[in-house]
Tab-separated table of C-alpha atoms in Angstrom:
chain	number	residue	atom	x	y	z
A	255	UNK	CA	9.633	-13.106	3.094
A	256	UNK	CA	6.129	-14.579	3.273
A	257	UNK	CA	4.371	-15.100	6.603
A	258	UNK	CA	2.496	-18.302	7.405
A	259	UNK	CA	0.102	-18.503	10.360
A	260	UNK	CA	-0.100	-21.980	11.955
A	261	UNK	CA	-3.176	-22.739	14.079
A	262	UNK	CA	-3.328	-25.932	16.138
A	263	UNK	CA	-4.031	-26.763	19.761
A	264	UNK	CA	-1.244	-29.393	19.786
A	265	UNK	CA	2.153	-27.860	20.685
A	266	UNK	CA	4.033	-30.729	19.032
A	267	UNK	CA	2.383	-30.106	15.671
A	268	UNK	CA	3.087	-26.375	15.891
A	269	UNK	CA	6.744	-27.000	16.759
A	270	UNK	CA	7.320	-29.432	13.883
A	271	UNK	CA	5.642	-27.266	11.250
A	272	UNK	CA	7.276	-24.080	12.525
A	273	UNK	CA	10.778	-25.569	12.238
A	274	UNK	CA	10.207	-26.958	8.749
A	275	UNK	CA	8.650	-23.791	7.340
A	276	UNK	CA	11.226	-21.511	8.989
A	277	UNK	CA	13.992	-23.595	7.381
A	278	UNK	CA	12.331	-22.951	4.026
A	279	UNK	CA	12.629	-19.203	4.480
A	280	UNK	CA	9.155	-18.339	5.770
A	281	UNK	CA	8.278	-16.137	8.704
A	282	UNK	CA	6.113	-18.340	10.921
A	283	UNK	CA	3.375	-17.166	13.287
A	284	UNK	CA	1.601	-19.568	15.631
A	285	UNK	CA	-1.712	-19.670	17.469
A	286	UNK	CA	-3.257	-22.367	19.657
A	287	UNK	CA	-6.859	-21.308	19.080
A	288	UNK	CA	-9.033	-19.689	16.452
A	289	UNK	CA	-9.575	-16.615	18.619
A	290	UNK	CA	-5.806	-16.146	18.998
A	291	UNK	CA	-5.365	-16.578	15.239
A	292	UNK	CA	-7.836	-13.804	14.409
A	293	UNK	CA	-5.584	-11.289	16.146
A	294	UNK	CA	-2.702	-12.149	13.800
A	295	UNK	CA	-4.456	-12.280	10.432
A	296	UNK	CA	-3.105	-8.896	9.329
A	297	UNK	CA	0.423	-10.312	9.518
A	298	UNK	CA	-0.300	-13.514	7.570
A	299	UNK	CA	0.045	-14.333	3.877
A	300	UNK	CA	-1.417	-17.839	4.317
A	301	UNK	CA	-3.084	-19.816	7.121
A	302	UNK	CA	-2.655	-23.496	7.953
A	303	UNK	CA	-5.214	-24.564	10.558
A	304	UNK	CA	-6.363	-27.761	12.199
A	305	UNK	CA	-9.998	-28.568	11.530
A	306	UNK	CA	-10.859	-29.897	14.998
A	307	UNK	CA	-9.977	-27.555	17.858
A	308	UNK	CA	-11.652	-26.668	21.166
A	309	UNK	CA	-13.769	-23.528	21.025
A	310	UNK	CA	-13.652	-22.097	17.516
A	311	UNK	CA	-13.192	-24.889	14.961
A	312	UNK	CA	-11.010	-24.589	11.909
A	313	UNK	CA	-14.140	-24.370	9.779
A	314	UNK	CA	-15.487	-21.466	11.833
A	315	UNK	CA	-12.094	-19.757	11.691
A	316	UNK	CA	-11.987	-20.173	7.919
A	317	UNK	CA	-15.466	-18.623	7.567
A	318	UNK	CA	-14.314	-15.521	9.460
A	319	UNK	CA	-11.126	-15.310	7.397
A	320	UNK	CA	-13.056	-15.522	4.127
A	321	UNK	CA	-15.326	-12.716	5.331
A	322	UNK	CA	-12.423	-10.484	6.395
A	323	UNK	CA	-9.966	-11.252	3.600
A	324	UNK	CA	-11.173	-13.481	0.729
A	325	UNK	CA	-7.694	-13.399	-0.854
A	326	UNK	CA	-6.003	-14.975	2.207
A	327	UNK	CA	-5.556	-18.705	1.434
A	328	UNK	CA	-6.567	-21.184	4.151
A	329	UNK	CA	-5.265	-24.764	4.211
A	330	UNK	CA	-7.028	-27.213	6.546
A	331	UNK	CA	-5.472	-30.129	8.442
A	332	UNK	CA	-8.070	-32.869	8.894
A	333	UNK	CA	-8.221	-36.085	10.884
A	334	UNK	CA	-8.987	-39.376	9.154
A	335	UNK	CA	-12.667	-39.526	8.255
A	336	UNK	CA	-13.125	-35.761	7.956
A	337	UNK	CA	-12.440	-35.586	4.222
A	338	UNK	CA	-16.090	-34.924	3.376
A	339	UNK	CA	-16.125	-31.908	5.699
A	340	UNK	CA	-12.881	-30.646	4.176
A	341	UNK	CA	-14.236	-30.900	0.628
A	342	UNK	CA	-17.301	-28.925	1.705
A	343	UNK	CA	-14.956	-26.339	3.245
A	344	UNK	CA	-13.158	-25.928	-0.076
A	345	UNK	CA	-16.491	-25.093	-1.684
A	346	UNK	CA	-16.877	-22.388	0.967
A	347	UNK	CA	-13.493	-20.833	0.245
A	348	UNK	CA	-10.703	-23.023	1.674
A	349	UNK	CA	-7.656	-23.242	-0.592
A	350	UNK	CA	-6.831	-26.914	0.112
A	351	UNK	CA	-6.871	-29.611	2.789
A	352	UNK	CA	-4.365	-32.201	4.024
A	353	UNK	CA	-5.126	-35.317	6.043
A	354	UNK	CA	-3.347	-36.252	9.261
A	355	UNK	CA	-0.856	-37.806	9.635
A	356	UNK	CA	0.550	-35.388	7.085
A	357	UNK	CA	3.706	-35.488	4.994
A	358	UNK	CA	5.974	-32.547	5.832
A	359	UNK	CA	7.116	-32.010	2.260
A	360	UNK	CA	3.533	-32.101	0.998
A	361	UNK	CA	2.511	-29.443	3.529
A	362	UNK	CA	5.394	-27.225	2.409
A	363	UNK	CA	4.540	-27.652	-1.287
A	364	UNK	CA	0.836	-26.870	-0.763
A	365	UNK	CA	1.663	-23.751	1.251
A	366	UNK	CA	4.133	-22.573	-1.418
A	367	UNK	CA	1.378	-22.910	-4.017
A	368	UNK	CA	-1.083	-21.086	-1.777
A	369	UNK	CA	1.376	-18.218	-1.250
A	370	UNK	CA	2.055	-17.987	-4.971
A	371	UNK	CA	-1.689	-17.939	-5.705
A	372	UNK	CA	-2.110	-15.061	-3.259
A	373	UNK	CA	0.760	-13.154	-4.847
A	374	UNK	CA	-0.790	-13.618	-8.278
A	375	UNK	CA	-4.210	-12.398	-7.102
A	376	UNK	CA	-2.666	-9.337	-5.483
A	377	UNK	CA	-0.501	-8.628	-8.542
A	378	UNK	CA	-3.485	-8.979	-10.892
A	379	UNK	CA	-5.554	-6.536	-8.848
A	380	UNK	CA	-2.623	-4.141	-8.728
A	381	UNK	CA	-2.057	-4.391	-12.501
A	382	UNK	CA	-5.729	-3.679	-13.226
A	383	UNK	CA	-5.646	-0.654	-10.918
A	384	UNK	CA	-2.415	0.607	-12.491
A	385	UNK	CA	-3.992	0.411	-15.928
A	386	UNK	CA	-6.987	2.399	-14.699
A	387	UNK	CA	-4.887	5.010	-12.885
A	388	UNK	CA	-2.192	5.237	-15.543
A	389	UNK	CA	0.690	4.940	-13.058
A	390	UNK	CA	2.586	2.374	-11.007
A	391	UNK	CA	1.560	1.298	-7.520
A	392	UNK	CA	4.623	0.865	-5.326
A	393	UNK	CA	4.146	-0.902	-2.023
A	394	UNK	CA	6.098	-4.106	-1.364
A	395	UNK	CA	6.586	-3.378	2.349
A	396	UNK	CA	4.340	-5.176	4.811
A	397	UNK	CA	2.428	-2.044	5.942
A	398	UNK	CA	1.678	-1.033	2.359
A	399	UNK	CA	0.749	-4.545	1.293
A	400	UNK	CA	-1.784	-4.663	4.115
A	401	UNK	CA	-3.153	-1.245	3.124
A	402	UNK	CA	-3.395	-2.121	-0.581
A	403	UNK	CA	-5.131	-5.411	0.191
A	404	UNK	CA	-7.589	-3.665	2.513
A	405	UNK	CA	-8.189	-1.002	-0.136
A	406	UNK	CA	-8.880	-3.677	-2.724
A	407	UNK	CA	-11.395	-5.417	-0.438
A	408	UNK	CA	-13.195	-2.197	0.489
A	409	UNK	CA	-13.231	-0.813	-3.056
A	410	UNK	CA	-15.888	-3.254	-4.209
A	411	UNK	CA	-18.156	-2.535	-1.257
A	412	UNK	CA	-20.079	0.669	-1.867
A	413	UNK	CA	-19.450	2.253	1.552
A	414	UNK	CA	-18.157	5.633	2.672
A	415	UNK	CA	-14.438	5.524	3.504
A	416	UNK	CA	-12.252	7.797	5.627
A	417	UNK	CA	-8.580	7.769	4.599
A	418	UNK	CA	-6.343	9.023	7.381
A	419	UNK	CA	-2.607	9.696	7.471
A	420	UNK	CA	0.119	12.278	7.854
A	421	UNK	CA	0.628	14.992	5.268
A	422	UNK	CA	2.344	13.663	2.163
A	423	UNK	CA	1.733	9.958	2.753
A	424	UNK	CA	-0.414	9.475	-0.343
A	425	UNK	CA	-3.966	9.672	0.985
A	426	UNK	CA	-5.214	11.115	-2.303
A	427	UNK	CA	-3.704	8.186	-4.188
A	428	UNK	CA	-5.488	5.679	-1.932
A	429	UNK	CA	-8.761	7.528	-2.514
A	430	UNK	CA	-8.238	7.377	-6.282
A	431	UNK	CA	-7.384	3.678	-5.996
A	432	UNK	CA	-10.676	3.014	-4.203
A	433	UNK	CA	-12.512	4.553	-7.158
A	434	UNK	CA	-10.388	2.749	-9.766
A	435	UNK	CA	-11.122	-0.665	-8.238
A	436	UNK	CA	-14.832	-0.030	-7.655
A	437	UNK	CA	-17.896	-0.636	-9.802
A	438	UNK	CA	-18.035	3.157	-10.265
A	439	UNK	CA	-14.665	3.313	-12.048
A	440	UNK	CA	-16.236	4.294	-15.393
A	441	UNK	CA	-18.240	7.090	-13.761
A	442	UNK	CA	-16.943	10.541	-12.735
A	443	UNK	CA	-14.223	10.992	-10.124
A	444	UNK	CA	-14.492	14.484	-8.631
A	445	UNK	CA	-12.209	16.046	-6.009
A	446	UNK	CA	-12.979	18.894	-3.591
A	447	UNK	CA	-10.482	20.503	-1.213
A	448	UNK	CA	-12.436	21.381	1.933
A	449	UNK	CA	-9.719	23.772	3.118
A	450	UNK	CA	-9.742	25.890	-0.029
A	451	UNK	CA	-12.910	27.961	0.476
A	452	UNK	CA	-14.879	29.744	3.237
A	453	UNK	CA	-18.222	28.313	4.392
A	454	UNK	CA	-20.432	30.300	1.995
A	455	UNK	CA	-18.439	29.344	-1.095
A	456	UNK	CA	-17.873	25.755	0.030
A	457	UNK	CA	-21.653	25.356	0.327
A	458	UNK	CA	-22.198	26.583	-3.235
A	459	UNK	CA	-19.300	24.559	-4.652
A	460	UNK	CA	-20.459	21.296	-3.084
A	461	UNK	CA	-24.193	21.567	-3.621
A	462	UNK	CA	-24.436	24.044	-6.507
A	463	UNK	CA	-26.395	27.302	-6.724
A	464	UNK	CA	-28.999	29.031	-8.847
A	465	UNK	CA	-28.596	32.305	-10.671
A	466	UNK	CA	-28.840	35.279	-8.313
A	467	UNK	CA	-28.473	33.183	-5.145
A	468	UNK	CA	-25.714	35.524	-3.946
A	469	UNK	CA	-23.540	38.351	-5.220
A	470	UNK	CA	-21.542	37.084	-8.153
A	471	UNK	CA	-23.869	34.161	-8.947
A	472	UNK	CA	-24.482	35.274	-12.508
A	473	UNK	CA	-25.529	31.820	-13.699
A	474	UNK	CA	-26.879	28.576	-12.304
A	475	UNK	CA	-24.036	26.201	-11.505
A	476	UNK	CA	-23.936	22.487	-10.817
A	477	UNK	CA	-22.152	21.540	-7.585
A	478	UNK	CA	-19.537	18.837	-7.124
A	479	UNK	CA	-22.080	16.333	-5.793
A	480	UNK	CA	-24.166	16.677	-8.949
A	481	UNK	CA	-21.038	16.460	-11.102
A	482	UNK	CA	-20.026	13.232	-9.352
A	483	UNK	CA	-23.465	11.611	-9.671
A	484	UNK	CA	-22.991	7.883	-10.226
A	485	UNK	CA	-19.304	8.123	-9.355
A	486	UNK	CA	-17.029	9.106	-6.476
A	487	UNK	CA	-16.469	12.417	-4.683
A	488	UNK	CA	-13.144	12.773	-2.852
A	489	UNK	CA	-13.292	15.288	0.000
A	490	UNK	CA	-9.684	16.252	0.774
A	491	UNK	CA	-8.913	17.652	4.240
A	492	UNK	CA	-12.429	16.948	5.485
A	493	UNK	CA	-11.441	18.200	8.947
A	494	UNK	CA	-11.289	21.736	7.552
A	495	UNK	CA	-14.921	21.731	6.418
A	496	UNK	CA	-16.898	24.459	8.273
A	497	UNK	CA	-19.449	23.206	10.808
A	498	UNK	CA	-22.308	24.866	8.931
A	499	UNK	CA	-21.510	22.840	5.814
A	500	UNK	CA	-20.944	19.644	7.813
A	501	UNK	CA	-24.666	19.540	8.655
A	502	UNK	CA	-25.599	19.658	4.966
A	503	UNK	CA	-23.000	17.002	4.140
A	504	UNK	CA	-24.517	14.746	6.793
A	505	UNK	CA	-27.899	15.048	5.096
A	506	UNK	CA	-26.439	13.999	1.765
A	507	UNK	CA	-24.815	10.931	3.321
A	508	UNK	CA	-28.043	9.987	5.123
A	509	UNK	CA	-30.646	10.780	2.483
A	510	UNK	CA	-28.762	11.036	-0.803
A	511	UNK	CA	-30.278	14.497	-1.334
A	512	UNK	CA	-28.814	17.935	-2.070
A	513	UNK	CA	-30.384	21.399	-2.188
A	514	UNK	CA	-28.538	23.975	-4.341
A	515	UNK	CA	-28.024	27.378	-2.701
A	516	UNK	CA	-30.969	29.665	-3.451
A	517	UNK	CA	-33.150	26.832	-4.706
A	518	UNK	CA	-36.234	25.346	-3.078
A	519	UNK	CA	-35.803	22.152	-5.065
A	520	UNK	CA	-34.389	18.907	-3.620
A	521	UNK	CA	-32.258	16.803	-5.962
A	522	UNK	CA	-31.382	13.128	-5.585
A	523	UNK	CA	-27.758	12.083	-6.101
A	524	UNK	CA	-25.968	8.725	-6.069
A	525	UNK	CA	-22.423	9.458	-4.963
A	526	UNK	CA	-19.821	7.487	-3.058
A	527	UNK	CA	-17.883	9.746	-0.691
A	528	UNK	CA	-14.233	9.121	0.166
A	529	UNK	CA	-12.868	11.625	2.693
A	530	UNK	CA	-9.256	12.198	3.696
A	531	UNK	CA	-7.647	13.931	6.649
A	532	UNK	CA	-4.379	14.245	8.552
A	533	UNK	CA	-6.247	14.977	11.787
A	534	UNK	CA	-7.749	12.807	14.529
A	535	UNK	CA	-11.406	13.474	13.740
A	536	UNK	CA	-12.718	11.283	16.539
A	537	UNK	CA	-10.786	13.331	19.106
A	538	UNK	CA	-12.053	16.520	17.480
A	539	UNK	CA	-15.600	15.174	17.536
A	540	UNK	CA	-15.282	14.532	21.278
A	541	UNK	CA	-13.958	18.087	21.683
A	542	UNK	CA	-16.894	19.523	19.739
A	543	UNK	CA	-14.868	20.920	16.820
A	544	UNK	CA	-16.150	18.300	14.363
A	545	UNK	CA	-19.627	16.770	14.198
A	546	UNK	CA	-19.549	13.354	15.856
A	547	UNK	CA	-22.509	12.057	13.843
A	548	UNK	CA	-20.743	13.080	10.625
A	549	UNK	CA	-17.560	11.335	11.727
A	550	UNK	CA	-19.367	8.016	12.115
A	551	UNK	CA	-21.064	8.503	8.746
A	552	UNK	CA	-17.715	9.125	7.075
A	553	UNK	CA	-15.730	6.420	8.860
A	554	UNK	CA	-17.853	3.399	7.950
A	555	UNK	CA	-14.445	2.048	6.967
A	556	UNK	CA	-11.244	3.814	8.033
A	557	UNK	CA	-7.989	3.231	6.153
A	558	UNK	CA	-4.749	4.503	7.686
A	559	UNK	CA	-1.871	5.281	5.297
A	560	UNK	CA	1.471	4.514	7.002
A	561	UNK	CA	4.163	7.226	7.140
A	562	UNK	CA	7.233	6.639	4.992
A	563	UNK	CA	9.423	6.034	8.055
A	564	UNK	CA	7.323	2.899	8.725
A	565	UNK	CA	7.693	1.583	5.154
A	566	UNK	CA	11.356	2.239	4.417
A	567	UNK	CA	11.567	-0.922	2.307
A	568	UNK	CA	9.575	0.993	-0.329
A	569	UNK	CA	11.946	3.969	-0.512
A	570	UNK	CA	14.409	2.515	-3.085
A	571	UNK	CA	11.596	1.585	-5.489
A	572	UNK	CA	9.869	4.930	-4.979
A	573	UNK	CA	13.107	6.818	-5.595
A	574	UNK	CA	13.815	4.892	-8.805
A	575	UNK	CA	10.257	5.455	-10.032
A	576	UNK	CA	10.432	9.197	-9.326
A	577	UNK	CA	13.803	9.360	-11.090
A	578	UNK	CA	12.271	7.676	-14.143
A	579	UNK	CA	9.245	9.968	-14.062
A	580	UNK	CA	11.179	13.222	-13.764
A	581	UNK	CA	13.873	12.077	-16.153
A	582	UNK	CA	11.160	11.777	-18.785
A	583	UNK	CA	9.406	14.988	-17.745
A	584	UNK	CA	12.616	17.057	-17.873
A	585	UNK	CA	13.829	15.482	-21.120
A	586	UNK	CA	16.853	13.861	-19.438
A	587	UNK	CA	16.279	10.340	-20.717
A	588	UNK	CA	17.224	7.506	-18.354
A	589	UNK	CA	18.300	8.734	-14.908
A	590	UNK	CA	20.228	6.350	-12.635
A	591	UNK	CA	20.570	6.764	-8.870
A	592	UNK	CA	23.827	5.417	-7.436
A	593	UNK	CA	23.532	2.733	-4.749
A	594	UNK	CA	25.036	4.843	-1.901
A	595	UNK	CA	22.542	7.591	-2.735
A	596	UNK	CA	19.617	5.156	-2.602
A	597	UNK	CA	20.932	3.786	0.705
A	598	UNK	CA	21.140	7.325	2.058
A	599	UNK	CA	17.581	8.071	1.003
A	600	UNK	CA	16.401	4.859	2.669
A	601	UNK	CA	17.967	5.877	5.996
A	602	UNK	CA	16.246	9.272	6.184
A	603	UNK	CA	13.063	9.697	8.260
A	604	UNK	CA	11.163	11.851	5.735
A	605	UNK	CA	8.823	13.907	7.941
A	606	UNK	CA	7.176	15.124	4.721
A	607	UNK	CA	6.710	11.484	3.652
A	608	UNK	CA	6.338	10.448	-0.004
A	609	UNK	CA	5.700	14.020	-1.109
A	610	UNK	CA	9.021	15.141	0.362
A	611	UNK	CA	10.871	12.211	-1.219
A	612	UNK	CA	9.327	13.008	-4.607
A	613	UNK	CA	10.249	16.679	-4.216
A	614	UNK	CA	13.850	15.721	-3.448
A	615	UNK	CA	14.164	13.433	-6.489
A	616	UNK	CA	12.558	16.089	-8.690
A	617	UNK	CA	15.117	18.632	-7.422
A	618	UNK	CA	18.008	16.213	-8.029
A	619	UNK	CA	16.797	15.557	-11.574
A	620	UNK	CA	16.210	19.238	-12.308
A	621	UNK	CA	19.718	20.188	-11.170
A	622	UNK	CA	21.428	17.295	-12.934
A	623	UNK	CA	22.589	16.960	-16.513
A	624	UNK	CA	21.073	13.511	-16.704
A	625	UNK	CA	22.788	10.142	-16.509
A	626	UNK	CA	23.911	9.207	-13.010
A	627	UNK	CA	23.032	11.022	-9.775
A	628	UNK	CA	25.111	10.372	-6.650
A	629	UNK	CA	25.594	11.369	-3.030
A	630	UNK	CA	27.456	14.560	-3.889
A	631	UNK	CA	24.436	15.691	-5.906
A	632	UNK	CA	22.192	14.976	-2.930
A	633	UNK	CA	24.309	17.048	-0.563
A	634	UNK	CA	24.403	19.913	-3.037
A	635	UNK	CA	20.673	19.790	-3.809
A	636	UNK	CA	19.604	19.542	-0.167
A	637	UNK	CA	21.739	22.456	0.972
A	638	UNK	CA	19.456	25.309	1.991
A	639	UNK	CA	16.301	23.406	1.084
A	640	UNK	CA	13.443	22.044	3.165
A	641	UNK	CA	15.017	18.613	2.848
A	642	UNK	CA	18.393	19.652	4.271
A	643	UNK	CA	17.708	18.708	7.899
A	644	UNK	CA	16.201	15.376	6.878
A	645	UNK	CA	18.942	14.370	4.471
A	646	UNK	CA	22.131	15.910	5.794
A	647	UNK	CA	22.621	13.381	8.583
A	648	UNK	CA	21.780	10.423	6.367
A	649	UNK	CA	24.046	11.550	3.534
A	650	UNK	CA	26.850	12.328	5.980
A	651	UNK	CA	26.502	8.849	7.499
A	652	UNK	CA	26.724	7.352	4.029
A	653	UNK	CA	29.876	9.336	3.200
A	654	UNK	CA	31.451	8.335	6.536
A	655	UNK	CA	30.622	4.693	5.876
A	656	UNK	CA	32.319	4.940	2.480
A	657	UNK	CA	35.409	6.480	4.088
A	658	UNK	CA	35.606	3.486	6.449
A	659	UNK	CA	34.995	0.958	3.707
A	660	UNK	CA	31.598	-0.114	5.011
A	661	UNK	CA	29.898	0.228	1.640
A	662	UNK	CA	31.034	-0.116	-1.954
A	663	UNK	CA	32.232	3.203	-3.322
A	664	UNK	CA	30.488	4.134	-6.563
A	665	UNK	CA	32.547	3.888	-9.742
A	666	UNK	CA	34.492	6.961	-10.736
A	667	UNK	CA	32.880	8.994	-13.463
A	668	UNK	CA	35.932	10.680	-14.945
A	669	UNK	CA	35.369	10.359	-18.675
A	670	UNK	CA	39.145	10.186	-19.315
A	671	UNK	CA	40.033	7.107	-17.250
A	672	UNK	CA	36.893	6.023	-15.329
A	673	UNK	CA	34.629	3.085	-16.158
A	674	UNK	CA	32.242	3.345	-19.054
A	675	UNK	CA	28.563	4.204	-18.660
A	676	UNK	CA	27.745	0.529	-19.289
A	677	UNK	CA	30.037	-0.531	-16.428
A	678	UNK	CA	28.514	2.019	-14.085
A	679	UNK	CA	24.959	0.941	-14.943
A	680	UNK	CA	25.917	-2.701	-14.385
A	681	UNK	CA	27.442	-1.824	-11.013
A	682	UNK	CA	24.222	-0.115	-9.996
A	683	UNK	CA	22.140	-3.053	-11.236
A	684	UNK	CA	24.315	-5.516	-9.343
A	685	UNK	CA	23.745	-3.514	-6.151
A	686	UNK	CA	19.962	-3.564	-6.658
A	687	UNK	CA	19.932	-7.341	-7.183
A	688	UNK	CA	22.228	-7.981	-4.214
A	689	UNK	CA	20.110	-5.822	-1.883
A	690	UNK	CA	16.886	-7.481	-3.024
A	691	UNK	CA	18.316	-10.942	-2.359
A	692	UNK	CA	19.706	-9.855	1.002
A	693	UNK	CA	16.424	-8.235	2.141
A	694	UNK	CA	14.436	-11.389	1.223
A	695	UNK	CA	16.847	-13.843	2.810
A	696	UNK	CA	17.846	-15.199	-0.602
A	697	UNK	CA	14.266	-15.956	-1.664
A	698	UNK	CA	14.488	-15.642	-5.446
A	699	UNK	CA	10.744	-15.444	-6.109
A	700	UNK	CA	10.235	-12.633	-3.604
A	701	UNK	CA	13.369	-10.783	-4.776
A	702	UNK	CA	12.203	-10.994	-8.393
A	703	UNK	CA	8.780	-9.673	-7.416
A	704	UNK	CA	10.280	-6.687	-5.598
A	705	UNK	CA	12.524	-5.889	-8.553
A	706	UNK	CA	9.645	-6.217	-11.009
A	707	UNK	CA	11.304	-8.943	-13.123
A	708	UNK	CA	10.686	-12.634	-13.716
A	709	UNK	CA	12.492	-15.266	-11.655
A	710	UNK	CA	14.340	-16.436	-14.795
A	711	UNK	CA	15.612	-12.892	-15.412
A	712	UNK	CA	16.748	-12.638	-11.787
A	713	UNK	CA	18.692	-15.911	-12.034
A	714	UNK	CA	20.375	-14.655	-15.215
A	715	UNK	CA	21.407	-11.471	-13.391
A	716	UNK	CA	22.712	-13.509	-10.442
A	717	UNK	CA	24.873	-15.588	-12.786
A	718	UNK	CA	26.054	-12.497	-14.639
A	719	UNK	CA	27.179	-10.719	-11.480
A	720	UNK	CA	28.446	-13.782	-9.616
A	721	UNK	CA	25.924	-13.497	-6.793
A	722	UNK	CA	25.601	-17.255	-6.304
A	723	UNK	CA	22.574	-19.479	-6.370
A	724	UNK	CA	20.641	-18.873	-3.170
A	725	UNK	CA	17.378	-20.625	-2.654
């Protein structure tokens, strides 16, 4: 479901537009001033704003939106005689303008086009990044869409970025995505784990050393900064970096200079640093356990990766992708996850986040003989494992729901009298389509996007499985 932000100081206009757009399946946000609208931009997929408002005008609001999120389409409502101003606004980044008194249907059509244009821009950026990274980017939930859009905006601006989030959320992937979408994408991408080495070795690994600089330095060695020259250096678990090395890192960020251990020579480097952490570095800086000046150098832009419990809409797609990946890796061919199993996975809280989900799917695939994996496999695989506490309650709830008839029981798999593999695959596919339509309120375009198929293909599937023709 797309979100439209309406901005107008006239309550009557807001009421009329809100009712019409809500009836068309949109989530509608409202604001009666530009300042109020700015606080809701992160929730919006398109903005419809009046041009003439007290305080911040629609033109001033649009300028701030373009600066914060160039991909967010802005449609202006103008009074008679303001067309020249509106045309000038389009040259500055507005998507379109409509004159008052406006036609309701025309407003709806223009906003639909604006939303589709935004989806296309986001999808194109995602496709380009996927081609660079060599893997799919899964993130249709609102929190992940906001993160991916912010990542895309920041990637092209050559600033230092701090990526923060719980263990297993995918911080490393976000860091790689920043590099893939930047102007440095053809240059080296180098990773250093700050928790892996003591201070003396971390110093030499980051900045290099000359022969004889310390015991064991039998040859001159280039450090990671020199290796990443022109490209990006990812500093994983930056909070673990010893204080003695933090001072040298600060110098590199300030001056673009490194000094290899044992050398009196200063070397210039051109490196973009992306740091990641699961700790609150600002709190640690205030407590004196992390350099405050380094924190502010690292966090020019701070991106927060949401935990999986806050993006549960992504779990089914992630699970299917992991099943595909490990099915291929283990030589199992196509691996199908039954609908009750996917529902069970989506209900779990996943304290280990995406990493724990991936580990669980990998275990299910490794223990299976291929084909279809169901709830019974989940219960068996999670028994005695790290995932058992997370999954046992969810899987038990799913089994209880099946006993009470609350969910469709998966087809029997007895080869002697059960349905064929084709029938079972179709049953699973029907469940995926039905859930996508249900979660999007029947919006075919959004459901097709989440499933990764065209709208025409989705309609064919709806006809095939008798799911009706929802708008």
